[in-house]
mmCIF file of C-alpha atoms and ligand atoms in Angstrom:
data_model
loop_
_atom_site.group_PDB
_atom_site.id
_atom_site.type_symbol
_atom_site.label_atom_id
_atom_site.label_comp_id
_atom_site.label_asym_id
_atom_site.label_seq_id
_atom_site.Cartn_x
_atom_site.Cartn_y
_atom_site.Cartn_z
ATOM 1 C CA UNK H 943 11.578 6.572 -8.637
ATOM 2 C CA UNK H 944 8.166 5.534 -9.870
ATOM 3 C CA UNK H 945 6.608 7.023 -12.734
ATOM 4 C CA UNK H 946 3.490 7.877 -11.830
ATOM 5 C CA UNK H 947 1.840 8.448 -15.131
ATOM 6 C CA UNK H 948 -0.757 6.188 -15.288
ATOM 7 C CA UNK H 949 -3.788 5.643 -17.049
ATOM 8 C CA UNK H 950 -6.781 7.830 -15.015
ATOM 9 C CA UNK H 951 -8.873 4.533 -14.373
ATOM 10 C CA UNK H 952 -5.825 2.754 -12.748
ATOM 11 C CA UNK H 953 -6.209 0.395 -9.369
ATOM 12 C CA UNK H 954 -2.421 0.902 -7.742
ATOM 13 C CA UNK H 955 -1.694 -0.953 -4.668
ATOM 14 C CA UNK H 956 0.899 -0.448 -2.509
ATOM 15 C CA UNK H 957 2.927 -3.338 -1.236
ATOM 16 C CA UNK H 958 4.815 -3.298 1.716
ATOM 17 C CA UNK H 959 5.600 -4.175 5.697
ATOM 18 C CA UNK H 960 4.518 -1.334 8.468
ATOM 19 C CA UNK H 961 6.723 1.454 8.762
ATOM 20 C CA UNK H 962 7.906 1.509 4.728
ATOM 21 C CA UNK H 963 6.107 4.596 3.990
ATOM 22 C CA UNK H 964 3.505 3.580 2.063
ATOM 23 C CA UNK H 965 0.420 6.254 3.878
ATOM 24 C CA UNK H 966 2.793 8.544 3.675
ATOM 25 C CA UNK H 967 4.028 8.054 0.202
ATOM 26 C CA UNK H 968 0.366 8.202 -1.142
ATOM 27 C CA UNK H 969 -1.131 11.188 1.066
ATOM 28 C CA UNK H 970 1.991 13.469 -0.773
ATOM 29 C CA UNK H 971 0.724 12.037 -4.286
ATOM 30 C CA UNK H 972 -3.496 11.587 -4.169
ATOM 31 C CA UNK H 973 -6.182 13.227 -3.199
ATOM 32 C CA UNK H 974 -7.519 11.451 -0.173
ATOM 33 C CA UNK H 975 -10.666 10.297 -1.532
ATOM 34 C CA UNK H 976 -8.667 8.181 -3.987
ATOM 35 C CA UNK H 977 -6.896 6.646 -0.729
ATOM 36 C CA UNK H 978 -8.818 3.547 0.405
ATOM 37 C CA UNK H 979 -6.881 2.677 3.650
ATOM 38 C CA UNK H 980 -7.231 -0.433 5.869
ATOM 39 C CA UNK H 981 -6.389 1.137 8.972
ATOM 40 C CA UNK H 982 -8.640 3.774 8.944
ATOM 41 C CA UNK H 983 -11.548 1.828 8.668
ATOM 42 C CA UNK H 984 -10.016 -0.716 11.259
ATOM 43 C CA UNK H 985 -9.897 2.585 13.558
ATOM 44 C CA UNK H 986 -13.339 3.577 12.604
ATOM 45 C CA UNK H 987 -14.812 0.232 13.350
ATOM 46 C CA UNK H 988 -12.754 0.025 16.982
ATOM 47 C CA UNK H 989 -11.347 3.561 17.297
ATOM 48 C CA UNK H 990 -7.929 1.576 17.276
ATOM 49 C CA UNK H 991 -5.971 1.431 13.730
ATOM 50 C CA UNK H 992 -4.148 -1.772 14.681
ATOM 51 C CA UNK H 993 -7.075 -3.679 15.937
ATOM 52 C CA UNK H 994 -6.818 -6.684 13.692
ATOM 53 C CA UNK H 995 -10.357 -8.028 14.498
ATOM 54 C CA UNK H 996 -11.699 -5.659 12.838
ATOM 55 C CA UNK H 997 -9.878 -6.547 9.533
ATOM 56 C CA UNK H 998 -13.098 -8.099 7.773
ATOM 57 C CA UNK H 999 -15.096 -5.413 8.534
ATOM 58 C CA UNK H 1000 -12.597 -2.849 7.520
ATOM 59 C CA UNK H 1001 -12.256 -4.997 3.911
ATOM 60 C CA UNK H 1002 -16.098 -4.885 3.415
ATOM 61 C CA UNK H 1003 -16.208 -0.958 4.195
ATOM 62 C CA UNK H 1004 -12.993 -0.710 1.187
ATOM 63 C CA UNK H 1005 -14.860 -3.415 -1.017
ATOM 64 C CA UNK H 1006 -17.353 -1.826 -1.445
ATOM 65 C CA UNK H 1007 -15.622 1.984 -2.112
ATOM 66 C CA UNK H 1008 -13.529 -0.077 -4.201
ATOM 67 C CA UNK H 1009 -16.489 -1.380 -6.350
ATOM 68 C CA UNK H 1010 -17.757 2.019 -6.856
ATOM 69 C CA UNK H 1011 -14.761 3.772 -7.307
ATOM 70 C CA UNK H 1012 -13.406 0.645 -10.483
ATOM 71 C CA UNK H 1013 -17.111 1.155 -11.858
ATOM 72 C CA UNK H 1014 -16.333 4.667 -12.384
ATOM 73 C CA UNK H 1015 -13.108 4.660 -13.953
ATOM 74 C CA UNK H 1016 -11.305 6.615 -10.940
ATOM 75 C CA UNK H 1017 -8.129 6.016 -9.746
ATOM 76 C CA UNK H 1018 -8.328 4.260 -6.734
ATOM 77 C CA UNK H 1019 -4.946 3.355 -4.296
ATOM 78 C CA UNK H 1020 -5.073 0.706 -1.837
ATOM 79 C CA UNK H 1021 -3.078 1.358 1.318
ATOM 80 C CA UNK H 1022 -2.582 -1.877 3.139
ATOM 81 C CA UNK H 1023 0.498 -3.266 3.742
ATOM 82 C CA UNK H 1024 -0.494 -6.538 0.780
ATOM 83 C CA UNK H 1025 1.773 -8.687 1.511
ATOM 84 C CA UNK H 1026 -0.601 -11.281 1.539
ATOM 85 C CA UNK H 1027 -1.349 -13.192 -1.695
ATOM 86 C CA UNK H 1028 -4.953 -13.720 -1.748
ATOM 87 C CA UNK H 1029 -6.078 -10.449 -0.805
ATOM 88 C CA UNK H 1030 -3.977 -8.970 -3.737
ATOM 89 C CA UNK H 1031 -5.691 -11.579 -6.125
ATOM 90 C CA UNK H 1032 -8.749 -10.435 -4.871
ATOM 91 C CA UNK H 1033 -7.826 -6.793 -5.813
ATOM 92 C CA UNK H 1034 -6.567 -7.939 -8.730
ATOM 93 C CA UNK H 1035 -10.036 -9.944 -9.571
ATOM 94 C CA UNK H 1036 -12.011 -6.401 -8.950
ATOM 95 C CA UNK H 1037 -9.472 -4.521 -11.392
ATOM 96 C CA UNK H 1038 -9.991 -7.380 -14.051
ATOM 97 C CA UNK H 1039 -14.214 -7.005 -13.509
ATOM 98 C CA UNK H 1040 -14.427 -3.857 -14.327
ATOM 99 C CA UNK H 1041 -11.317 -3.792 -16.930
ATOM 100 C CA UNK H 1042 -9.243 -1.634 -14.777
ATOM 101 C CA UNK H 1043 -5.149 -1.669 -15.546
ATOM 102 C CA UNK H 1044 -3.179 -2.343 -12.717
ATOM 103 C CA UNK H 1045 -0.245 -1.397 -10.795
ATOM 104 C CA UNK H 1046 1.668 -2.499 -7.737
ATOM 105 C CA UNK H 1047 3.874 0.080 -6.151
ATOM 106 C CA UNK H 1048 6.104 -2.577 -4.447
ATOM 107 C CA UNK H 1049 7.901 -0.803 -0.882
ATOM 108 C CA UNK H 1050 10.965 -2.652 -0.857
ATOM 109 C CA UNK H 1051 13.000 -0.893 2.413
ATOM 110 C CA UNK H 1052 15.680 -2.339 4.352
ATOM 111 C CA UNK H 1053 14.835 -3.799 7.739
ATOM 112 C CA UNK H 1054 16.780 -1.298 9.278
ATOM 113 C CA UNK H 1055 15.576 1.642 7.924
ATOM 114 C CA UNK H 1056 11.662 0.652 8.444
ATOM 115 C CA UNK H 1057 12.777 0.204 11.917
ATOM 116 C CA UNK H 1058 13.939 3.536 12.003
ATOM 117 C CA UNK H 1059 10.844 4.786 10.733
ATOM 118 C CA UNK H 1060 8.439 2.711 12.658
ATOM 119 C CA UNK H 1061 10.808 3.768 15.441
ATOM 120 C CA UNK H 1062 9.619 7.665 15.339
ATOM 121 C CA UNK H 1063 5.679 7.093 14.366
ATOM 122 C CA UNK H 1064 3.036 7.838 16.691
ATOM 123 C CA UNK H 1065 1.279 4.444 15.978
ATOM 124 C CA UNK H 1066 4.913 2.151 16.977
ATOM 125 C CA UNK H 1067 4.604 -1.504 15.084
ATOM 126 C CA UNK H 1068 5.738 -4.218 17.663
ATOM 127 C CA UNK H 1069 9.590 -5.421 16.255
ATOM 128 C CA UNK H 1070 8.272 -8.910 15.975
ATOM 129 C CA UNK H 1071 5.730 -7.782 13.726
ATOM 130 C CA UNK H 1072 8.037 -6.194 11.448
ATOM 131 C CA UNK H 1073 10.501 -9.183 11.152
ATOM 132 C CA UNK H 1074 7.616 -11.220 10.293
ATOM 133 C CA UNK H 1075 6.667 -9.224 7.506
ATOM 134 C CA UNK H 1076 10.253 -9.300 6.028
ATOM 135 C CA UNK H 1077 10.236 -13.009 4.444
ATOM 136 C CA UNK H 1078 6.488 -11.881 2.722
ATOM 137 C CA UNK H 1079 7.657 -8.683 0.882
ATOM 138 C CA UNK H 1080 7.321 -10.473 -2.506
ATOM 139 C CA UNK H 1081 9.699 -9.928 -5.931
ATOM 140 C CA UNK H 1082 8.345 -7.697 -9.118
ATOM 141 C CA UNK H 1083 8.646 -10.782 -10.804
ATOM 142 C CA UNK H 1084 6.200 -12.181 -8.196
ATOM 143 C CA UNK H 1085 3.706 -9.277 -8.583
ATOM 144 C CA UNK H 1086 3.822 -9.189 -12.240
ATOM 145 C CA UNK H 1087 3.523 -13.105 -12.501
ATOM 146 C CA UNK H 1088 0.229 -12.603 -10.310
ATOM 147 C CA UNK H 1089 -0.855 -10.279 -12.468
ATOM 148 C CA UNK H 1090 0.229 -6.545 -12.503
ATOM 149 C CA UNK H 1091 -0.068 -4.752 -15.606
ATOM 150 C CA UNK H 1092 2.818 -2.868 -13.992
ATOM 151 C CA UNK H 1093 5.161 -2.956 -10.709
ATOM 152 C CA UNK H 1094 6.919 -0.080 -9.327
ATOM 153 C CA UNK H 1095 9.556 -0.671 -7.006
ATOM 154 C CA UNK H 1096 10.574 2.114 -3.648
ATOM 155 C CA UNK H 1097 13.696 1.929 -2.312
ATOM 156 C CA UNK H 1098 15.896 3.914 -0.050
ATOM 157 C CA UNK H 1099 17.730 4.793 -3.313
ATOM 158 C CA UNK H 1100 15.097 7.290 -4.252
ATOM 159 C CA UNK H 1101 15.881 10.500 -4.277
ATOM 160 C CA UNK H 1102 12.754 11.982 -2.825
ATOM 161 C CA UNK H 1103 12.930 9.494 -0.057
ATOM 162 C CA UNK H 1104 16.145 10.024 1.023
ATOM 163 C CA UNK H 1105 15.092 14.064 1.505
ATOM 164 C CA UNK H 1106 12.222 13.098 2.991
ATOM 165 C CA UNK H 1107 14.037 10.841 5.760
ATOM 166 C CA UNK H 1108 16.679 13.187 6.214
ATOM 167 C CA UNK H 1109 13.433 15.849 6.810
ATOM 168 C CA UNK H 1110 11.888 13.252 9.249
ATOM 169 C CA UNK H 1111 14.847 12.535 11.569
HETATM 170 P P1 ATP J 1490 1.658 0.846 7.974
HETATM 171 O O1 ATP J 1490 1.640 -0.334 7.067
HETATM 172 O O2 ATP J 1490 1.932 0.418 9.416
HETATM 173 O O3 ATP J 1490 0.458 1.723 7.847
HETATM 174 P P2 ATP J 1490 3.164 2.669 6.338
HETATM 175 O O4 ATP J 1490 3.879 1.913 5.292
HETATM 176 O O5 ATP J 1490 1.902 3.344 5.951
HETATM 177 O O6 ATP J 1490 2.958 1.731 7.592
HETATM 178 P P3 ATP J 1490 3.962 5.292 7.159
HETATM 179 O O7 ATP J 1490 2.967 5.473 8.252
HETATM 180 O O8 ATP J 1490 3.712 6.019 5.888
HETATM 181 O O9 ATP J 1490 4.197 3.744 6.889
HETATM 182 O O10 ATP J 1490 5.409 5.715 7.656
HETATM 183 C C1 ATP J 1490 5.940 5.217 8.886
HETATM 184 C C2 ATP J 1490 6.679 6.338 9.590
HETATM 185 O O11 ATP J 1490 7.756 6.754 8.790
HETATM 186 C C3 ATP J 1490 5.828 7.567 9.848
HETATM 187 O O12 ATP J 1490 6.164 8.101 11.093
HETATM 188 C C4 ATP J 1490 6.211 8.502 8.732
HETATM 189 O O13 ATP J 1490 6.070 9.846 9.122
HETATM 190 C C5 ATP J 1490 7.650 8.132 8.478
HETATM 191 N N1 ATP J 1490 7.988 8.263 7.060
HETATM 192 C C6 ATP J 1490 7.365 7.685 6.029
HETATM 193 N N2 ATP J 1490 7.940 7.994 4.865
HETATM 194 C C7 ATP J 1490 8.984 8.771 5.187
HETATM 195 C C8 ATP J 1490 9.990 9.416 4.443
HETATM 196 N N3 ATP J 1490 10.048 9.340 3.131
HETATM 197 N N4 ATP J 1490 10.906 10.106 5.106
HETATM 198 C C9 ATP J 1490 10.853 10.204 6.438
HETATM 199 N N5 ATP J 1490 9.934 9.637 7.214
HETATM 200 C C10 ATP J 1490 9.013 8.933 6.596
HETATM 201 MG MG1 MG J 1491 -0.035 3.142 6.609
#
């Protein structure tokens, strides 16, 4: 799978629709004060994780984590699902202020299985919601044309991830 030797001032964000594993890929690998997650400051702000007016607010609150965290030189991980351009060239644009390298760790699942997964969760992603997001996963070549130093990709080939679904069925 991914290599995750990485310079110790890296920004990594994860890429991916609901359900891929993304939270739970990065709470078996960082501390979680390196994790700056979307939904939990959505469910601070509302005390509902999928309330999606509260998505500014929740990017201000990781903004400005994110600031302090790049002006530091520690590793910071972005868990939000990404798939949308500009907020990843905003990212990207923080990295590149405070000469941060960056990686993308690109969750590339089959439809099927993330329904599987979102199938089990306590926090259930509508189906709808989950096709939607299919058609905006974007390509490595996409991530590193935007500007990656580096992009990982996570499939259900990995061996870790295949124990761990096996685990969580
Ligand atoms: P969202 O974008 O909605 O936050 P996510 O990408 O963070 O989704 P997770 O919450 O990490 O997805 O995982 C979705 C569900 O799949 C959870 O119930 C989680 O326990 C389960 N899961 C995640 N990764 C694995 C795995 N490797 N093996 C088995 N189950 C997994
Ligand atoms: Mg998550």
């Amino acid at each position: 799978l991914v290599n995750l030797t990485f310079e110790p001032d890296t920004l990594i964000v994860l890429v991916g629709g609901s359900g891929a594993g993304k939270s739970t890929f990065a709470a078996a690998r960082w501390p979680a004060t390196s994790l700056l997650c979307l939904d939990t400051y959505r469910a601070m702000a509302t005390d509902d994780a999928a309330d999606q007016s509260a998505s500014t607010v929740a990017a201000a609150v990781l903004d400005l984590l994110l600031d302090a965290r790049l002006a530091r030189g520690l590793p910071t991980v972005i868990d939000s699902t990404a798939l949308e351009q500009p907020w990843r060239t905003h990212l990207l644009a923080r990295a590149r202020y405070w000469q941060r390298p960056t990686h993308a760790i690109l969750f590339d699942l089959p439809l099927e299985l993330r329904r599987r997964l979102n199938a089990v969760r306590e926090r259930v992603v509508p189906d709808h919601v989950l096709l939607d997001q299919e058609c905006l996963v974007p390509g490595v070549d996409q991530l590193l044309a935007e500007g990656f130093d580096r992009v990982d990709r996570v499939t259900t080939a990995h061996p870790h991830y295949r124990t761990a679904a096996v685990h969580g069925r």
